mmCIF file of N, CA and C in Angstrom:
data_model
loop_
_atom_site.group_PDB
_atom_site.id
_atom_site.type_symbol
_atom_site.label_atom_id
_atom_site.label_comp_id
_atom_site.label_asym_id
_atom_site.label_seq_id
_atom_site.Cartn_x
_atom_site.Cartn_y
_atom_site.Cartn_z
ATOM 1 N N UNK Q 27 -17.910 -80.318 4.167
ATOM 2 C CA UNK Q 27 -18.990 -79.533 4.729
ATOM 3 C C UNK Q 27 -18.398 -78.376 5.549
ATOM 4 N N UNK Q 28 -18.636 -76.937 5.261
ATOM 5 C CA UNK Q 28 -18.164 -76.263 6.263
ATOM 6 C C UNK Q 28 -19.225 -75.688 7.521
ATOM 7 N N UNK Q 29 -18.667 -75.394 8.817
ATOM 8 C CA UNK Q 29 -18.450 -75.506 10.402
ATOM 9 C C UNK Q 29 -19.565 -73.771 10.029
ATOM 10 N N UNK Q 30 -20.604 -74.013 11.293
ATOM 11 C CA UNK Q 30 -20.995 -72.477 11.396
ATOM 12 C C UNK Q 30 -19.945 -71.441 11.796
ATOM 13 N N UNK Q 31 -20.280 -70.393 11.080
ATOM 14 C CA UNK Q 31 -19.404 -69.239 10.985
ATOM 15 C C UNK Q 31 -19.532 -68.617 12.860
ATOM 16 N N UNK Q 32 -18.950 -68.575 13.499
ATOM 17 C CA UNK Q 32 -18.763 -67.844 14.635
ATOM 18 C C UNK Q 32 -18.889 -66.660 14.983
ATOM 19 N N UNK Q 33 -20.708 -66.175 14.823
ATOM 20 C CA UNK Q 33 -20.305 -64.327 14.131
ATOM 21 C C UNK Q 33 -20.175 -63.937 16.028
ATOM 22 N N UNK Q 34 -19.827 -64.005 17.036
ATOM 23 C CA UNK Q 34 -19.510 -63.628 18.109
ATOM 24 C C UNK Q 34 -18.182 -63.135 18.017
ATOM 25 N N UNK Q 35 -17.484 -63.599 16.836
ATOM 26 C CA UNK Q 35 -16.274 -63.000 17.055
ATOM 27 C C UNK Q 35 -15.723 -61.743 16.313
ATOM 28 N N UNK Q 36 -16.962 -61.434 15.428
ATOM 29 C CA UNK Q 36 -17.080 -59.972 15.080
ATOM 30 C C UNK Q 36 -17.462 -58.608 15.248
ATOM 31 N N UNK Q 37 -16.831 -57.845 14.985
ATOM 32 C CA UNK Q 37 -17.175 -56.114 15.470
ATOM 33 C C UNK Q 37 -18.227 -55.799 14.170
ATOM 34 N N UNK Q 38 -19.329 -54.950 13.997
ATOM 35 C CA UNK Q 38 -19.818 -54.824 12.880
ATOM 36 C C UNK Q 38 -19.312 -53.301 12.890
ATOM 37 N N UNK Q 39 -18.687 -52.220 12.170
ATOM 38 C CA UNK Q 39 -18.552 -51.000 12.565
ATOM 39 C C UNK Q 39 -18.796 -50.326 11.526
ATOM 40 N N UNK Q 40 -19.097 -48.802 12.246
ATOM 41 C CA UNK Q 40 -19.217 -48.115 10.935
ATOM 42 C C UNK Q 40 -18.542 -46.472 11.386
ATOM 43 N N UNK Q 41 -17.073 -46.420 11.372
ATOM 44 C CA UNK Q 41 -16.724 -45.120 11.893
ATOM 45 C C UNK Q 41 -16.199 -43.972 10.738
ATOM 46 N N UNK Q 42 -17.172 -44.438 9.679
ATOM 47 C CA UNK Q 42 -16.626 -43.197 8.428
ATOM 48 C C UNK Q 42 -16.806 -42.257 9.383
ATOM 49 N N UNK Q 43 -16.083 -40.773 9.062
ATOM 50 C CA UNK Q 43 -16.138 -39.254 9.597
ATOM 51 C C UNK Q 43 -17.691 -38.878 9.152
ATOM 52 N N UNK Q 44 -18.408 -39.228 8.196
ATOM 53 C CA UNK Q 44 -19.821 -38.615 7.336
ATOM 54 C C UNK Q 44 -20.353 -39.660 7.771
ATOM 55 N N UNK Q 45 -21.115 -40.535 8.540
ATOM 56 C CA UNK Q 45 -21.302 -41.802 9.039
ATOM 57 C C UNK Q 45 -22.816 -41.318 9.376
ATOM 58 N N UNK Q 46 -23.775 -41.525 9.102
ATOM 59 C CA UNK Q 46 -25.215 -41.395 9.206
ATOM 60 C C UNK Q 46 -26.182 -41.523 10.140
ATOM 61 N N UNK Q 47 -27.026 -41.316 10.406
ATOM 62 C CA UNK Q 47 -27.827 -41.651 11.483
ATOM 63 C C UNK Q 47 -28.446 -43.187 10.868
ATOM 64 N N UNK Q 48 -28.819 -43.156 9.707
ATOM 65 C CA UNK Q 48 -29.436 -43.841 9.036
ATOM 66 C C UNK Q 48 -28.543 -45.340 9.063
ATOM 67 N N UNK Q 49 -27.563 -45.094 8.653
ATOM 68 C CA UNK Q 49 -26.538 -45.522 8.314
ATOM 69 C C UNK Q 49 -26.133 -46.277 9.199
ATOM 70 N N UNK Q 50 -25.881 -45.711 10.805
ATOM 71 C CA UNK Q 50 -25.573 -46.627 11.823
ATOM 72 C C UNK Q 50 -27.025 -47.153 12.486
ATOM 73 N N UNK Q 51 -28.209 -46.931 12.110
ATOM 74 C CA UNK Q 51 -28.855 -47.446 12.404
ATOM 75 C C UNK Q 51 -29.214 -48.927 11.390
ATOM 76 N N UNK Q 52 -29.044 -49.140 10.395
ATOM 77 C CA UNK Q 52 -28.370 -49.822 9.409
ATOM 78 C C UNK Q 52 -27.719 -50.893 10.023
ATOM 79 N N UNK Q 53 -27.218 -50.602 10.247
ATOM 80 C CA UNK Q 53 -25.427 -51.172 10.964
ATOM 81 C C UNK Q 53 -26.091 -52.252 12.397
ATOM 82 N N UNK Q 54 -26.454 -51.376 12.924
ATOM 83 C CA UNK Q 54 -27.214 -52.114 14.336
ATOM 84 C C UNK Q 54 -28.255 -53.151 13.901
ATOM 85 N N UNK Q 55 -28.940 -52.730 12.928
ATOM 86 C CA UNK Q 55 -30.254 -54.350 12.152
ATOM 87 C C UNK Q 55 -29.112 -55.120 11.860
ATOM 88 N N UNK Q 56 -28.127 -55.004 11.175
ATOM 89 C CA UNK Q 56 -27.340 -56.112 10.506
ATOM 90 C C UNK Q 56 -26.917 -56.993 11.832
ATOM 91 N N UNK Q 57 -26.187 -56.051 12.855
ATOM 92 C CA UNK Q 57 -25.809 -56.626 14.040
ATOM 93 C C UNK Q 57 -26.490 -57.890 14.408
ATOM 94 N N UNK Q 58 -27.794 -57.531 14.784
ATOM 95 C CA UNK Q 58 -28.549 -58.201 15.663
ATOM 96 C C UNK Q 58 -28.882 -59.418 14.725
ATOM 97 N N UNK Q 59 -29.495 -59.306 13.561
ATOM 98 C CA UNK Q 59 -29.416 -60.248 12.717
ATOM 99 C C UNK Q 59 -28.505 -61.391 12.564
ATOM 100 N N UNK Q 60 -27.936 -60.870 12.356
ATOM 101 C CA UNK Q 60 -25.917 -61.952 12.289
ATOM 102 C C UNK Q 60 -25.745 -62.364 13.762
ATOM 103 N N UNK Q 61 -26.199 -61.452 14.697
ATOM 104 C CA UNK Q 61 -25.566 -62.047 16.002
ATOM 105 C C UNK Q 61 -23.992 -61.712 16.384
ATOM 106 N N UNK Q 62 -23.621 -60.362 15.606
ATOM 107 C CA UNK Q 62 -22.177 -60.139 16.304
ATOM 108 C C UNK Q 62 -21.658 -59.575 16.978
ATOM 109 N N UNK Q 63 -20.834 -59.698 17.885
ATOM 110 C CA UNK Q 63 -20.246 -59.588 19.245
ATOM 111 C C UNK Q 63 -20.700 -57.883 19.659
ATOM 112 N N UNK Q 64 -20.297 -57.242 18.395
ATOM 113 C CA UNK Q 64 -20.789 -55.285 18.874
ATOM 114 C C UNK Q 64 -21.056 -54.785 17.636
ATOM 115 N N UNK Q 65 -21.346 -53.463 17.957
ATOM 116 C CA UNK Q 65 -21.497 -52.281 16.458
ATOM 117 C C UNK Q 65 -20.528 -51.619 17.777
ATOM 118 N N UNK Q 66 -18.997 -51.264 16.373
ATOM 119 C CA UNK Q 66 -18.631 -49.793 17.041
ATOM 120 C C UNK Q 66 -19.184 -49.043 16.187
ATOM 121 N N UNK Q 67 -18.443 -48.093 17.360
ATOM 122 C CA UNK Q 67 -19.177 -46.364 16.478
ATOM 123 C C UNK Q 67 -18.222 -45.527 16.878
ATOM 124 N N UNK Q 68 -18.308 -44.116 16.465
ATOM 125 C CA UNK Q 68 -17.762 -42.781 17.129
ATOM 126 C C UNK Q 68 -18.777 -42.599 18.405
ATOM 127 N N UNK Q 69 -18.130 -41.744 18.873
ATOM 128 C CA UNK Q 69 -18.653 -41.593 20.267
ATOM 129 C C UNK Q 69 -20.305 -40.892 20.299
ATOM 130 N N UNK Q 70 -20.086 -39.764 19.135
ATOM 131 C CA UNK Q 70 -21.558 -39.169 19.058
ATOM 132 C C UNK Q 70 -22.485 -40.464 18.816
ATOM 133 N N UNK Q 71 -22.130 -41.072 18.547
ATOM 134 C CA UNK Q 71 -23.648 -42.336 18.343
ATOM 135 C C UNK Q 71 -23.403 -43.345 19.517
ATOM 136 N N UNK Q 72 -22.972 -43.323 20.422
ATOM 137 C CA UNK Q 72 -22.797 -44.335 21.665
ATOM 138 C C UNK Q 72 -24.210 -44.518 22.020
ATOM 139 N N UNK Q 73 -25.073 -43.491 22.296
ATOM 140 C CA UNK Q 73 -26.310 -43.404 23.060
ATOM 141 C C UNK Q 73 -27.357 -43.863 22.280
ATOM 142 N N UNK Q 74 -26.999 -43.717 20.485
ATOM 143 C CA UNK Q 74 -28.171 -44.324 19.903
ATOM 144 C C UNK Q 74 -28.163 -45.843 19.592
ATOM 145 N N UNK Q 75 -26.807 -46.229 19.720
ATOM 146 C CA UNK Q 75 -26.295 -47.746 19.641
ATOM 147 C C UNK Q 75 -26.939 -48.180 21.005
ATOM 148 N N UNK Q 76 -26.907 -47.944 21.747
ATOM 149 C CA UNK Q 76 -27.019 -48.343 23.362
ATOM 150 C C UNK Q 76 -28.513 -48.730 23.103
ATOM 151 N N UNK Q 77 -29.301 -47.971 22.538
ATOM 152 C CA UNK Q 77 -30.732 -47.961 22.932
ATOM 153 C C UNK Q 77 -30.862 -48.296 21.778
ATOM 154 N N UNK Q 78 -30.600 -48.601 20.884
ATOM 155 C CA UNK Q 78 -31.002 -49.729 19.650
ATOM 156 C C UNK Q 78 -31.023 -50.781 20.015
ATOM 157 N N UNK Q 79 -29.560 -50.922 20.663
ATOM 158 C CA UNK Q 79 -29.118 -52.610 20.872
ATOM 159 C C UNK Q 79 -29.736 -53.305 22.218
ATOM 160 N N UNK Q 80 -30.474 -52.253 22.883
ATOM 161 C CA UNK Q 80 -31.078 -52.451 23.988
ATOM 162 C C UNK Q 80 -32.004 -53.981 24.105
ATOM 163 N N UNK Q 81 -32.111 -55.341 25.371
ATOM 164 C CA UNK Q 81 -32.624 -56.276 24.881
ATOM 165 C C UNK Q 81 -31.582 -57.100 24.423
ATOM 166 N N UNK Q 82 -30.596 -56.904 23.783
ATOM 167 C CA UNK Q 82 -30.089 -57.979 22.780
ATOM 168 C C UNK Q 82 -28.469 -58.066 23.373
ATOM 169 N N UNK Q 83 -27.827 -59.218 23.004
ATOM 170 C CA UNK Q 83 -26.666 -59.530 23.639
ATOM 171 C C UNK Q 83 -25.442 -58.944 23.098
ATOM 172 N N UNK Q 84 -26.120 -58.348 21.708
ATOM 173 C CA UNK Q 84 -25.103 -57.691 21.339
ATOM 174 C C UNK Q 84 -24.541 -56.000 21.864
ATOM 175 N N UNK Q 85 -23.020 -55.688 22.146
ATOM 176 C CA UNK Q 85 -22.350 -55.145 23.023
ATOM 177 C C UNK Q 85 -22.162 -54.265 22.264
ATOM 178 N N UNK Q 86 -21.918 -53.228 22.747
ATOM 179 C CA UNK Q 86 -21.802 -51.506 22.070
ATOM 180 C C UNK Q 86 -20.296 -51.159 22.534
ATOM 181 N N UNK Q 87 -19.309 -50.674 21.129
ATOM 182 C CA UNK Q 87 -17.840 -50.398 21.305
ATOM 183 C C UNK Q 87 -18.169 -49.510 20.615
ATOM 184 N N UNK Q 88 -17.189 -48.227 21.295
ATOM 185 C CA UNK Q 88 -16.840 -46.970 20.788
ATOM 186 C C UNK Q 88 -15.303 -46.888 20.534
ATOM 187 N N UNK Q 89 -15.239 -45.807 19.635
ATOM 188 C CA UNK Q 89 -13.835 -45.087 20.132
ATOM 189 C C UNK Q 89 -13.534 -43.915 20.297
ATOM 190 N N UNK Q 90 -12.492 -43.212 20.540
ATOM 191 C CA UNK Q 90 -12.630 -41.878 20.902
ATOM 192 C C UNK Q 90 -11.396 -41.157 19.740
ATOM 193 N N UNK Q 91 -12.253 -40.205 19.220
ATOM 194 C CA UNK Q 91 -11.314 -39.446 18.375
ATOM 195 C C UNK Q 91 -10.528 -40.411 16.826
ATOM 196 N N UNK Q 92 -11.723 -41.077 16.191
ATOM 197 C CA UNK Q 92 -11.008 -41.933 15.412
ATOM 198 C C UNK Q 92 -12.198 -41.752 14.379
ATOM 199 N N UNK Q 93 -12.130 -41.583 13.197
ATOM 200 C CA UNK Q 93 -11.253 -41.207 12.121
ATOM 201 C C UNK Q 93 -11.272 -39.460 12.538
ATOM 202 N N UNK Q 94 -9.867 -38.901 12.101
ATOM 203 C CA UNK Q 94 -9.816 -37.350 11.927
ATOM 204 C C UNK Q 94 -9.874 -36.448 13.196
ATOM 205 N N UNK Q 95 -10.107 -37.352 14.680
ATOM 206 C CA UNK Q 95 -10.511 -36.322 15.714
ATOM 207 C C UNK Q 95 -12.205 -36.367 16.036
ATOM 208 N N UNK Q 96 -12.609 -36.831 14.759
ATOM 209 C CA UNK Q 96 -14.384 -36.898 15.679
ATOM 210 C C UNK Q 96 -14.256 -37.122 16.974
ATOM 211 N N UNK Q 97 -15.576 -36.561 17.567
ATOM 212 C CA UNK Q 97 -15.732 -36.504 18.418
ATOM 213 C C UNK Q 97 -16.563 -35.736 19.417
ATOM 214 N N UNK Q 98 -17.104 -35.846 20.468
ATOM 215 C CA UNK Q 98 -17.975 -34.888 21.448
ATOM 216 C C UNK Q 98 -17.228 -33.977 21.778
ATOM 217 N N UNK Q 99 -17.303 -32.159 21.297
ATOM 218 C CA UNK Q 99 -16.711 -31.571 22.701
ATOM 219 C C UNK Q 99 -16.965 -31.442 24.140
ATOM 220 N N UNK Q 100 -17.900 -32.791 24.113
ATOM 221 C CA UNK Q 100 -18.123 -32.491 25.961
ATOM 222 C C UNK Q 100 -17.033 -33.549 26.613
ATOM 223 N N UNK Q 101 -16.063 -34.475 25.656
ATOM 224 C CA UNK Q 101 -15.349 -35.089 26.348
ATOM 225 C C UNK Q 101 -14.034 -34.464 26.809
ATOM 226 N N UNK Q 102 -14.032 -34.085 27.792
ATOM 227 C CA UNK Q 102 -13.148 -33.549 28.949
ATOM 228 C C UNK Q 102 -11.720 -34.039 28.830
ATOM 229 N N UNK Q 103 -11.699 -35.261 28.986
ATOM 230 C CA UNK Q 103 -10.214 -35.917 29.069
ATOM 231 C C UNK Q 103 -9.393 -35.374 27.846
ATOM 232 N N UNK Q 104 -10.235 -35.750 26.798
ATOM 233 C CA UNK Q 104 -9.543 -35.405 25.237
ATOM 234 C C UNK Q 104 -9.183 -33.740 25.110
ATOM 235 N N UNK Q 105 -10.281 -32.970 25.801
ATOM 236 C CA UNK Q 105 -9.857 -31.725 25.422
ATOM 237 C C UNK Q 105 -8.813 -31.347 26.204
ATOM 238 N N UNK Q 106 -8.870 -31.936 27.872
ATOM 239 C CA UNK Q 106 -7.319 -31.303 28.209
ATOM 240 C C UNK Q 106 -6.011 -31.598 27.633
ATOM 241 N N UNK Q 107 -6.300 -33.332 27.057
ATOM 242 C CA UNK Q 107 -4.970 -33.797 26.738
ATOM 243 C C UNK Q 107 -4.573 -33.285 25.326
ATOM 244 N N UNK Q 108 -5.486 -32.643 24.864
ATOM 245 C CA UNK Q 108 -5.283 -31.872 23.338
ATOM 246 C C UNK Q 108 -4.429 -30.505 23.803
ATOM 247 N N UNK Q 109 -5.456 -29.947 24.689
ATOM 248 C CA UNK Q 109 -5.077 -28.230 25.151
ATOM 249 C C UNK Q 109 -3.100 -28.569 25.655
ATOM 250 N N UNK Q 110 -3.162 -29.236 26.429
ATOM 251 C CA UNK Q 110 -1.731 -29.969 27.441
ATOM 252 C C UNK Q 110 -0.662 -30.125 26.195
ATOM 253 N N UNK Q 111 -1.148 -31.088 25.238
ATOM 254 C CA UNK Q 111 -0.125 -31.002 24.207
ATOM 255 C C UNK Q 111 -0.178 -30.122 22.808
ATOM 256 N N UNK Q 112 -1.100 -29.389 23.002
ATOM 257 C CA UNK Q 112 -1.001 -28.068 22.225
ATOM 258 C C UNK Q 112 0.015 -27.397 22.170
ATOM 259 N N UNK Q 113 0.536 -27.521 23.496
ATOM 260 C CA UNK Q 113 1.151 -26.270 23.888
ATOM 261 C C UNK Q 113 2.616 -26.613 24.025
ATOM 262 N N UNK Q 114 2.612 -28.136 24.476
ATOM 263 C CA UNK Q 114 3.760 -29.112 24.006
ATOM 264 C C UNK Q 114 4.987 -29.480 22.977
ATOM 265 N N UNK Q 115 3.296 -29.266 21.992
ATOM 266 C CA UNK Q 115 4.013 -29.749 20.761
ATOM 267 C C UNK Q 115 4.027 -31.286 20.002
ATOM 268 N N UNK Q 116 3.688 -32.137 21.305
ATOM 269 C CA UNK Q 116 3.565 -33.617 21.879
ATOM 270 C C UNK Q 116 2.360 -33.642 20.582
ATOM 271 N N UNK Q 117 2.653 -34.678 19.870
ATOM 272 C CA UNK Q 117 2.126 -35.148 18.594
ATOM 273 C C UNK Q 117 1.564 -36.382 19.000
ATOM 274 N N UNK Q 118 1.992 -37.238 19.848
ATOM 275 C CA UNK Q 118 1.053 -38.259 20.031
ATOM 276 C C UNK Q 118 0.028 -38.637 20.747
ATOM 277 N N UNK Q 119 -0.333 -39.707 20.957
ATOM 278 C CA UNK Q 119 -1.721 -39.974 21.324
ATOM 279 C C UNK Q 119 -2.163 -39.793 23.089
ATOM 280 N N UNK Q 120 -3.077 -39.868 23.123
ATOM 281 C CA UNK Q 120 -3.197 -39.568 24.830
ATOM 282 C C UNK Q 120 -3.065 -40.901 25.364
ATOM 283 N N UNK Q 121 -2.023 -42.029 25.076
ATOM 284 C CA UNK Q 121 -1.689 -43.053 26.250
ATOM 285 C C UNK Q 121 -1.401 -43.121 27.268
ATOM 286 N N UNK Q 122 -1.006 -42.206 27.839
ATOM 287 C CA UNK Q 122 -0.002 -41.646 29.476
ATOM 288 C C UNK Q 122 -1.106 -41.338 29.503
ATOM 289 N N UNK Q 123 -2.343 -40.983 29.380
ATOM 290 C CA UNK Q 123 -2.889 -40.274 30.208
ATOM 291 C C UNK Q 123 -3.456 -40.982 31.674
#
């Protein structure tokens, strides 16, 4: 006989670069349904995940700048640490920051 599946221990995500409104709204029914731990997203959809998932125990994960650089230009940190190693040359990621 097999043991219930543990969906708390899953991310449901959807961070294609062409990634939908539709699409991550999609993503968030499946969530809640299954019961798993988050929907990530890119950052532009943080606010519509938030208020989808609103009510429910399931947790909203982002990331920043993942696939290709997506991303908000209102996030500040990223644009200095881009502008900073622009000029650098510095190819990697903003960990020091």
């Amino acid at each position: 006989m097999m043991e219930k599946l543990n969906t708390k221990l899953f991310d449901h995500t959807i961070l294609k670069a062409d990634a939908t409104k539709e699409a991550v709204l999609k993503v968030c029914r499946e969530a809640k349904e299954y019961n798993f731990m988050s929907v990530c997203v890119n950052g532009f959809y943080t606010a519509l995940v938030k208020k989808e998932l609103e009510g429910t125990d399931v947790k909203v994960c982002t990331v920043v700048g993942f696939p290709l650089g997506q991303m908000s230009t209102k996030c500040g940190c990223i644009k200095g640490w881009r502008r900073r190693n622009s000029i650098s040359g510095h190819s990697g990621g903003p960990q020091g920051m």
